[in-house]
Structures are given as C-alpha cells and as structure tokens.
Amino acid sequence: MLIDHVKARFGGKDVTFKIPRADLEAFESYTGQNSFALFTSLAGKTWGLGDVSRVLKFAMANASERRLYRTLALTGAPAARLDGIKNNLVDKTLAANAPGDYVPLCVSIIGASLFGLDPEEASFSDGS
C-alpha cells in the first residue's frame, strides 16, 4: 500500500511532510511550477534554494496555513509575499545546513503526493 507523506527527522524534530493532493493547485501556484516539472527538476539536480524552502514550508504547513497559502497563491500574490511566511524550523535548518542535503527529501515529498511511496521509502533523517 502506497502512502502520501514522508516522516522525517528534520532540524532535530520529528516531522511529517505532506502535500495533500487537494492542495496541489495551491502548491503549484505558490512554487510557480507544475508539480511534476518541479519533481523532475529537483530529481535532475536543477534546483535553487527557493525550491527547497518552498517545498518544505508548504509540506510542513498545517491545514490553516495551507488555506493561507492557497488563498494568497490563487489570488495571484507574488511569490516574495508567500516566501515571507515564516517557518522557523525550515528557515533555521536551511540556514544551518547545506540546502542540497534536503533535495532528496523534497523529491520524496512531491513523489508521495503525485505517485505515492512505499512505506520503506517514506522516511528521511538529516542526522539531527
């Protein structure tokens, strides 16, 4: 049975990352990219810090935060405004560690939403 989330040890915390399929449109508006295109870009090692940060922030957001992302993204708010939504754990972790270390996590998060993952593939640890 495939699952739609990734459990991770991230920045010293146990976190579940998930992009609900119902929120893929908002996720795409927020990132400015088609989900599959972003997935292949990250998997192909063509990414930027903003890509990593956006995937992690959106996938870590709770339901009310995702509604905020959805509302702002679907009303055409500029990405800079959305990027200003703080997630202290993501911001702190990416500032303290090499962002590239989290690309495999981002690939798994998007893959879980688009395709599902085998449970043994749905975990990640940054060693913290």
Tab-separated table of N, CA and C in Angstrom:
chain	number	residue	atom	x	y	z
A	1	MET	N	0.829	-1.169	0.000
A	1	MET	CA	0.000	0.000	0.000
A	1	MET	C	0.882	1.245	0.000
A	2	LEU	N	0.645	2.144	-0.929
A	2	LEU	CA	1.439	3.363	-1.052
A	2	LEU	C	0.922	4.429	-0.094
A	3	ILE	N	1.841	5.264	0.403
A	3	ILE	CA	1.447	6.339	1.307
A	3	ILE	C	1.757	7.694	0.679
A	4	ASP	N	1.143	8.742	1.237
A	4	ASP	CA	1.207	10.074	0.628
A	4	ASP	C	1.970	11.101	1.456
A	5	HIS	N	2.851	10.647	2.323
A	5	HIS	CA	3.596	11.552	3.186
A	5	HIS	C	4.984	10.974	3.468
A	6	VAL	N	5.835	11.823	4.046
A	6	VAL	CA	7.186	11.407	4.418
A	6	VAL	C	7.396	11.780	5.880
A	7	LYS	N	7.816	10.814	6.674
A	7	LYS	CA	8.176	11.073	8.070
A	7	LYS	C	9.676	11.330	8.100
A	8	ALA	N	10.054	12.418	8.783
A	8	ALA	CA	11.453	12.822	8.753
A	8	ALA	C	11.937	13.292	10.114
A	9	ARG	N	13.223	13.084	10.321
A	9	ARG	CA	13.933	13.751	11.409
A	9	ARG	C	14.550	14.958	10.737
A	10	PHE	N	14.071	16.146	11.108
A	10	PHE	CA	14.414	17.377	10.392
A	10	PHE	C	14.698	18.474	11.415
A	11	GLY	N	15.925	18.977	11.409
A	11	GLY	CA	16.271	20.053	12.320
A	11	GLY	C	16.078	19.698	13.782
A	12	GLY	N	16.287	18.430	14.118
A	12	GLY	CA	16.156	17.988	15.493
A	12	GLY	C	14.739	17.645	15.922
A	13	LYS	N	13.804	17.676	15.001
A	13	LYS	CA	12.394	17.387	15.309
A	13	LYS	C	11.898	16.246	14.425
A	14	ASP	N	10.908	15.514	14.924
A	14	ASP	CA	10.216	14.521	14.105
A	14	ASP	C	9.049	15.233	13.423
A	15	VAL	N	9.057	15.212	12.112
A	15	VAL	CA	8.094	15.966	11.317
A	15	VAL	C	7.481	15.056	10.259
A	16	THR	N	6.205	15.253	9.973
A	16	THR	CA	5.563	14.602	8.842
A	16	THR	C	5.358	15.653	7.757
A	17	PHE	N	5.935	15.399	6.591
A	17	PHE	CA	5.792	16.292	5.443
A	17	PHE	C	4.752	15.714	4.501
A	18	LYS	N	3.817	16.554	4.077
A	18	LYS	CA	2.772	16.086	3.172
A	18	LYS	C	2.235	17.248	2.357
A	19	ILE	N	2.071	17.020	1.070
A	19	ILE	CA	1.353	17.953	0.207
A	19	ILE	C	0.063	17.247	-0.164
A	20	PRO	N	-1.037	17.613	0.498
A	20	PRO	CA	-2.300	16.947	0.173
A	20	PRO	C	-2.657	17.136	-1.307
A	21	ARG	N	-3.123	16.088	-1.920
A	21	ARG	CA	-3.459	16.168	-3.344
A	21	ARG	C	-4.472	17.275	-3.621
A	22	ALA	N	-5.375	17.513	-2.681
A	22	ALA	CA	-6.370	18.576	-2.848
A	22	ALA	C	-5.717	19.959	-2.882
A	23	ASP	N	-4.481	20.057	-2.396
A	23	ASP	CA	-3.776	21.336	-2.355
A	23	ASP	C	-2.689	21.469	-3.430
A	24	LEU	N	-2.647	20.540	-4.370
A	24	LEU	CA	-1.620	20.621	-5.417
A	24	LEU	C	-1.741	21.895	-6.246
A	25	GLU	N	-2.955	22.335	-6.521
A	25	GLU	CA	-3.128	23.572	-7.300
A	25	GLU	C	-2.520	24.767	-6.561
A	26	ALA	N	-2.775	24.859	-5.266
A	26	ALA	CA	-2.198	25.941	-4.470
A	26	ALA	C	-0.679	25.808	-4.402
A	27	PHE	N	-0.182	24.580	-4.261
A	27	PHE	CA	1.256	24.336	-4.234
A	27	PHE	C	1.891	24.804	-5.547
A	28	GLU	N	1.270	24.471	-6.660
A	28	GLU	CA	1.797	24.885	-7.959
A	28	GLU	C	1.754	26.403	-8.120
A	29	SER	N	0.692	27.037	-7.648
A	29	SER	CA	0.630	28.497	-7.710
A	29	SER	C	1.728	29.117	-6.860
A	30	TYR	N	1.937	28.548	-5.682
A	30	TYR	CA	2.970	29.053	-4.769
A	30	TYR	C	4.367	28.891	-5.354
A	31	THR	N	4.668	27.714	-5.895
A	31	THR	CA	6.015	27.479	-6.418
A	31	THR	C	6.206	28.068	-7.806
A	32	GLY	N	5.096	28.347	-8.490
A	32	GLY	CA	5.193	28.877	-9.851
A	32	GLY	C	5.557	27.812	-10.867
A	33	GLN	N	5.409	26.548	-10.478
A	33	GLN	CA	5.781	25.454	-11.369
A	33	GLN	C	4.772	24.318	-11.281
A	34	ASN	N	4.646	23.610	-12.347
A	34	ASN	CA	3.893	22.368	-12.361
A	34	ASN	C	4.576	21.401	-11.387
A	35	SER	N	3.788	20.670	-10.621
A	35	SER	CA	4.364	19.759	-9.617
A	35	SER	C	5.316	18.743	-10.225
A	36	PHE	N	4.929	18.162	-11.350
A	36	PHE	CA	5.797	17.163	-11.976
A	36	PHE	C	7.073	17.811	-12.501
A	37	ALA	N	6.955	19.020	-13.051
A	37	ALA	CA	8.148	19.722	-13.528
A	37	ALA	C	9.103	20.015	-12.377
A	38	LEU	N	8.566	20.430	-11.241
A	38	LEU	CA	9.412	20.682	-10.079
A	38	LEU	C	10.031	19.380	-9.574
A	39	PHE	N	9.251	18.318	-9.556
A	39	PHE	CA	9.752	16.998	-9.163
A	39	PHE	C	10.943	16.595	-10.041
A	40	THR	N	10.791	16.703	-11.364
A	40	THR	CA	11.874	16.299	-12.266
A	40	THR	C	13.062	17.250	-12.174
A	41	SER	N	12.801	18.530	-11.926
A	41	SER	CA	13.884	19.490	-11.759
A	41	SER	C	14.722	19.152	-10.526
A	42	LEU	N	14.046	18.891	-9.418
A	42	LEU	CA	14.762	18.528	-8.195
A	42	LEU	C	15.486	17.194	-8.351
A	43	ALA	N	14.821	16.218	-8.932
A	43	ALA	CA	15.436	14.900	-9.129
A	43	ALA	C	16.608	14.982	-10.094
A	44	GLY	N	16.539	15.918	-11.041
A	44	GLY	CA	17.608	16.088	-12.018
A	44	GLY	C	18.705	17.026	-11.559
A	45	LYS	N	18.648	17.418	-10.302
A	45	LYS	CA	19.677	18.262	-9.694
A	45	LYS	C	19.687	19.684	-10.245
A	46	THR	N	18.539	20.154	-10.740
A	46	THR	CA	18.410	21.522	-11.232
A	46	THR	C	17.446	22.240	-10.310
A	47	TRP	N	17.964	22.811	-9.246
A	47	TRP	CA	17.110	23.402	-8.230
A	47	TRP	C	17.790	24.626	-7.643
A	48	GLY	N	17.018	25.405	-6.928
A	48	GLY	CA	17.543	26.548	-6.199
A	48	GLY	C	17.089	26.478	-4.751
A	49	LEU	N	17.667	27.299	-3.914
A	49	LEU	CA	17.304	27.330	-2.502
A	49	LEU	C	15.817	27.607	-2.328
A	50	GLY	N	15.263	28.498	-3.152
A	50	GLY	CA	13.837	28.803	-3.060
A	50	GLY	C	12.975	27.583	-3.294
A	51	ASP	N	13.382	26.729	-4.233
A	51	ASP	CA	12.620	25.497	-4.496
A	51	ASP	C	12.574	24.621	-3.252
A	52	VAL	N	13.720	24.420	-2.637
A	52	VAL	CA	13.814	23.560	-1.458
A	52	VAL	C	12.984	24.147	-0.316
A	53	SER	N	13.153	25.422	-0.064
A	53	SER	CA	12.436	26.080	1.015
A	53	SER	C	10.923	26.028	0.802
A	54	ARG	N	10.473	26.300	-0.408
A	54	ARG	CA	9.030	26.309	-0.687
A	54	ARG	C	8.410	24.927	-0.508
A	55	VAL	N	9.081	23.893	-0.991
A	55	VAL	CA	8.540	22.536	-0.837
A	55	VAL	C	8.416	22.197	0.646
A	56	LEU	N	9.469	22.457	1.405
A	56	LEU	CA	9.460	22.100	2.824
A	56	LEU	C	8.422	22.904	3.602
A	57	LYS	N	8.339	24.201	3.342
A	57	LYS	CA	7.377	25.045	4.061
A	57	LYS	C	5.939	24.622	3.759
A	58	PHE	N	5.646	24.406	2.482
A	58	PHE	CA	4.277	24.040	2.132
A	58	PHE	C	3.931	22.670	2.704
A	59	ALA	N	4.853	21.734	2.605
A	59	ALA	CA	4.578	20.367	3.048
A	59	ALA	C	4.532	20.246	4.566
A	60	MET	N	5.054	21.221	5.268
A	60	MET	CA	5.042	21.200	6.723
A	60	MET	C	3.872	22.003	7.288
A	61	ALA	N	3.211	22.758	6.440
A	61	ALA	CA	2.127	23.634	6.894
A	61	ALA	C	0.936	22.829	7.413
A	62	ASN	N	0.290	23.358	8.433
A	62	ASN	CA	-0.935	22.734	8.919
A	62	ASN	C	-2.102	23.177	8.029
A	63	ALA	N	-3.281	22.692	8.294
A	63	ALA	CA	-4.433	22.958	7.429
A	63	ALA	C	-4.729	24.453	7.307
A	64	SER	N	-4.674	25.193	8.396
A	64	SER	CA	-4.983	26.624	8.308
A	64	SER	C	-3.881	27.377	7.554
A	65	GLU	N	-2.635	26.973	7.733
A	65	GLU	CA	-1.545	27.600	6.981
A	65	GLU	C	-1.665	27.285	5.491
A	66	ARG	N	-2.066	26.049	5.149
A	66	ARG	CA	-2.254	25.706	3.734
A	66	ARG	C	-3.390	26.523	3.134
A	67	ARG	N	-4.437	26.799	3.923
A	67	ARG	CA	-5.522	27.662	3.429
A	67	ARG	C	-4.988	29.057	3.118
A	68	LEU	N	-4.094	29.563	3.976
A	68	LEU	CA	-3.484	30.865	3.734
A	68	LEU	C	-2.657	30.836	2.455
A	69	TYR	N	-1.816	29.819	2.304
A	69	TYR	CA	-1.036	29.675	1.070
A	69	TYR	C	-1.976	29.621	-0.132
A	70	ARG	N	-3.034	28.818	-0.016
A	70	ARG	CA	-3.986	28.653	-1.119
A	70	ARG	C	-4.629	29.996	-1.463
A	71	THR	N	-5.105	30.696	-0.463
A	71	THR	CA	-5.768	31.978	-0.701
A	71	THR	C	-4.825	32.973	-1.350
A	72	LEU	N	-3.639	33.117	-0.782
A	72	LEU	CA	-2.678	34.070	-1.341
A	72	LEU	C	-2.208	33.661	-2.733
A	73	ALA	N	-1.890	32.377	-2.904
A	73	ALA	CA	-1.377	31.910	-4.194
A	73	ALA	C	-2.426	32.018	-5.289
A	74	LEU	N	-3.635	31.620	-4.997
A	74	LEU	CA	-4.674	31.607	-6.030
A	74	LEU	C	-5.207	32.993	-6.335
A	75	THR	N	-4.923	33.974	-5.482
A	75	THR	CA	-5.320	35.349	-5.787
A	75	THR	C	-4.195	36.095	-6.487
A	76	GLY	N	-3.131	35.388	-6.795
A	76	GLY	CA	-2.041	35.988	-7.560
A	76	GLY	C	-1.040	36.762	-6.731
A	77	ALA	N	-0.976	36.487	-5.435
A	77	ALA	CA	0.015	37.168	-4.595
A	77	ALA	C	1.414	36.818	-5.103
A	78	PRO	N	2.309	37.788	-5.126
A	78	PRO	CA	3.668	37.486	-5.605
A	78	PRO	C	4.362	36.480	-4.699
A	79	ALA	N	5.203	35.658	-5.310
A	79	ALA	CA	5.908	34.618	-4.552
A	79	ALA	C	6.696	35.210	-3.397
A	80	ALA	N	7.228	36.415	-3.568
A	80	ALA	CA	8.001	37.034	-2.487
A	80	ALA	C	7.145	37.214	-1.240
A	81	ARG	N	5.870	37.560	-1.420
A	81	ARG	CA	4.986	37.714	-0.264
A	81	ARG	C	4.766	36.362	0.410
A	82	LEU	N	4.574	35.335	-0.404
A	82	LEU	CA	4.379	33.996	0.148
A	82	LEU	C	5.654	33.496	0.809
A	83	ASP	N	6.790	33.796	0.220
A	83	ASP	CA	8.058	33.369	0.809
A	83	ASP	C	8.294	34.043	2.151
A	84	GLY	N	7.645	35.174	2.370
A	84	GLY	CA	7.778	35.879	3.635
A	84	GLY	C	7.061	35.198	4.782
A	85	ILE	N	6.206	34.208	4.486
A	85	ILE	CA	5.546	33.461	5.543
A	85	ILE	C	6.628	32.626	6.228
A	86	LYS	N	6.827	32.888	7.471
A	86	LYS	CA	7.934	32.264	8.192
A	86	LYS	C	7.595	30.854	8.668
A	87	ASN	N	8.572	30.022	8.581
A	87	ASN	CA	8.538	28.729	9.244
A	87	ASN	C	9.897	28.629	9.919
A	88	ASN	N	9.934	28.905	11.195
A	88	ASN	CA	11.217	29.000	11.894
A	88	ASN	C	12.055	27.738	11.784
A	89	LEU	N	11.422	26.566	11.832
A	89	LEU	CA	12.189	25.331	11.757
A	89	LEU	C	12.840	25.182	10.381
A	90	VAL	N	12.075	25.433	9.315
A	90	VAL	CA	12.645	25.330	7.964
A	90	VAL	C	13.723	26.389	7.776
A	91	ASP	N	13.418	27.637	8.121
A	91	ASP	CA	14.397	28.711	7.929
A	91	ASP	C	15.689	28.436	8.690
A	92	LYS	N	15.562	28.037	9.950
A	92	LYS	CA	16.735	27.775	10.789
A	92	LYS	C	17.533	26.569	10.278
A	93	THR	N	16.829	25.516	9.903
A	93	THR	CA	17.504	24.298	9.447
A	93	THR	C	18.246	24.534	8.139
A	94	LEU	N	17.615	25.236	7.199
A	94	LEU	CA	18.287	25.506	5.922
A	94	LEU	C	19.445	26.474	6.076
A	95	ALA	N	19.363	27.383	7.046
A	95	ALA	CA	20.467	28.309	7.285
A	95	ALA	C	21.662	27.608	7.929
A	96	ALA	N	21.386	26.574	8.723
A	96	ALA	CA	22.455	25.881	9.461
A	96	ALA	C	23.089	24.730	8.693
A	97	ASN	N	22.416	24.234	7.651
A	97	ASN	CA	22.885	23.046	6.936
A	97	ASN	C	22.903	23.302	5.433
A	98	ALA	N	23.580	22.434	4.723
A	98	ALA	CA	23.636	22.547	3.271
A	98	ALA	C	22.256	22.261	2.681
A	99	PRO	N	21.659	23.213	1.967
A	99	PRO	CA	20.317	23.003	1.415
A	99	PRO	C	20.228	21.779	0.513
A	100	GLY	N	21.315	21.458	-0.166
A	100	GLY	CA	21.320	20.298	-1.051
A	100	GLY	C	21.058	18.989	-0.338
A	101	ASP	N	21.352	18.958	0.960
A	101	ASP	CA	21.083	17.748	1.737
A	101	ASP	C	19.599	17.426	1.784
A	102	TYR	N	18.751	18.432	1.553
A	102	TYR	CA	17.301	18.268	1.671
A	102	TYR	C	16.598	18.057	0.334
A	103	VAL	N	17.356	18.060	-0.753
A	103	VAL	CA	16.757	17.814	-2.071
A	103	VAL	C	16.122	16.425	-2.141
A	104	PRO	N	16.784	15.365	-1.675
A	104	PRO	CA	16.125	14.046	-1.708
A	104	PRO	C	14.814	14.029	-0.913
A	105	LEU	N	14.777	14.753	0.197
A	105	LEU	CA	13.539	14.851	0.968
A	105	LEU	C	12.454	15.521	0.133
A	106	CYS	N	12.786	16.602	-0.546
A	106	CYS	CA	11.811	17.311	-1.392
A	106	CYS	C	11.302	16.416	-2.517
A	107	VAL	N	12.196	15.667	-3.130
A	107	VAL	CA	11.793	14.735	-4.194
A	107	VAL	C	10.815	13.710	-3.633
A	108	SER	N	11.110	13.201	-2.450
A	108	SER	CA	10.214	12.217	-1.828
A	108	SER	C	8.857	12.833	-1.476
A	109	ILE	N	8.858	14.051	-0.979
A	109	ILE	CA	7.600	14.715	-0.610
A	109	ILE	C	6.699	14.888	-1.823
A	110	ILE	N	7.259	15.425	-2.903
A	110	ILE	CA	6.443	15.630	-4.103
A	110	ILE	C	6.045	14.288	-4.697
A	111	GLY	N	6.967	13.326	-4.720
A	111	GLY	CA	6.663	11.993	-5.230
A	111	GLY	C	5.552	11.325	-4.451
A	112	ALA	N	5.541	11.510	-3.137
A	112	ALA	CA	4.479	10.927	-2.308
A	112	ALA	C	3.122	11.503	-2.700
A	113	SER	N	3.089	12.782	-2.985
A	113	SER	CA	1.821	13.418	-3.363
A	113	SER	C	1.374	12.984	-4.760
A	114	LEU	N	2.302	12.945	-5.684
A	114	LEU	CA	1.945	12.648	-7.078
A	114	LEU	C	1.728	11.163	-7.350
A	115	PHE	N	2.536	10.312	-6.742
A	115	PHE	CA	2.526	8.891	-7.089
A	115	PHE	C	2.264	7.952	-5.914
A	116	GLY	N	2.549	8.427	-4.707
A	116	GLY	CA	2.560	7.562	-3.538
A	116	GLY	C	3.934	6.932	-3.392
A	117	LEU	N	4.270	6.577	-2.174
A	117	LEU	CA	5.563	5.953	-1.892
A	117	LEU	C	5.355	4.663	-1.119
A	118	ASP	N	6.256	3.713	-1.346
A	118	ASP	CA	6.286	2.534	-0.489
A	118	ASP	C	6.693	3.007	0.905
A	119	PRO	N	6.101	2.456	1.936
A	119	PRO	CA	6.411	2.908	3.302
A	119	PRO	C	7.906	2.924	3.622
A	120	GLU	N	8.655	1.966	3.118
A	120	GLU	CA	10.098	1.942	3.426
A	120	GLU	C	10.864	3.062	2.728
A	121	GLU	N	10.274	3.703	1.720
A	121	GLU	CA	10.900	4.826	1.041
A	121	GLU	C	10.461	6.168	1.602
A	122	ALA	N	9.535	6.155	2.535
A	122	ALA	CA	8.891	7.383	3.008
A	122	ALA	C	9.457	7.871	4.337
A	123	SER	N	10.774	7.831	4.440
A	123	SER	CA	11.403	8.350	5.644
A	123	SER	C	12.695	9.073	5.258
A	124	PHE	N	13.113	9.962	6.142
A	124	PHE	CA	14.308	10.770	5.905
A	124	PHE	C	14.874	11.186	7.252
A	125	SER	N	16.189	11.319	7.331
A	125	SER	CA	16.813	11.863	8.528
A	125	SER	C	17.994	12.731	8.121
A	126	ASP	N	18.051	13.912	8.719
A	126	ASP	CA	19.206	14.778	8.474
A	126	ASP	C	20.274	14.584	9.542
A	127	GLY	N	20.071	13.562	10.377
A	127	GLY	CA	21.064	13.228	11.385
A	127	GLY	C	21.031	14.094	12.626
A	128	SER	N	20.044	14.972	12.713
A	128	SER	CA	19.999	15.873	13.887
A	128	SER	C	19.179	15.270	15.004
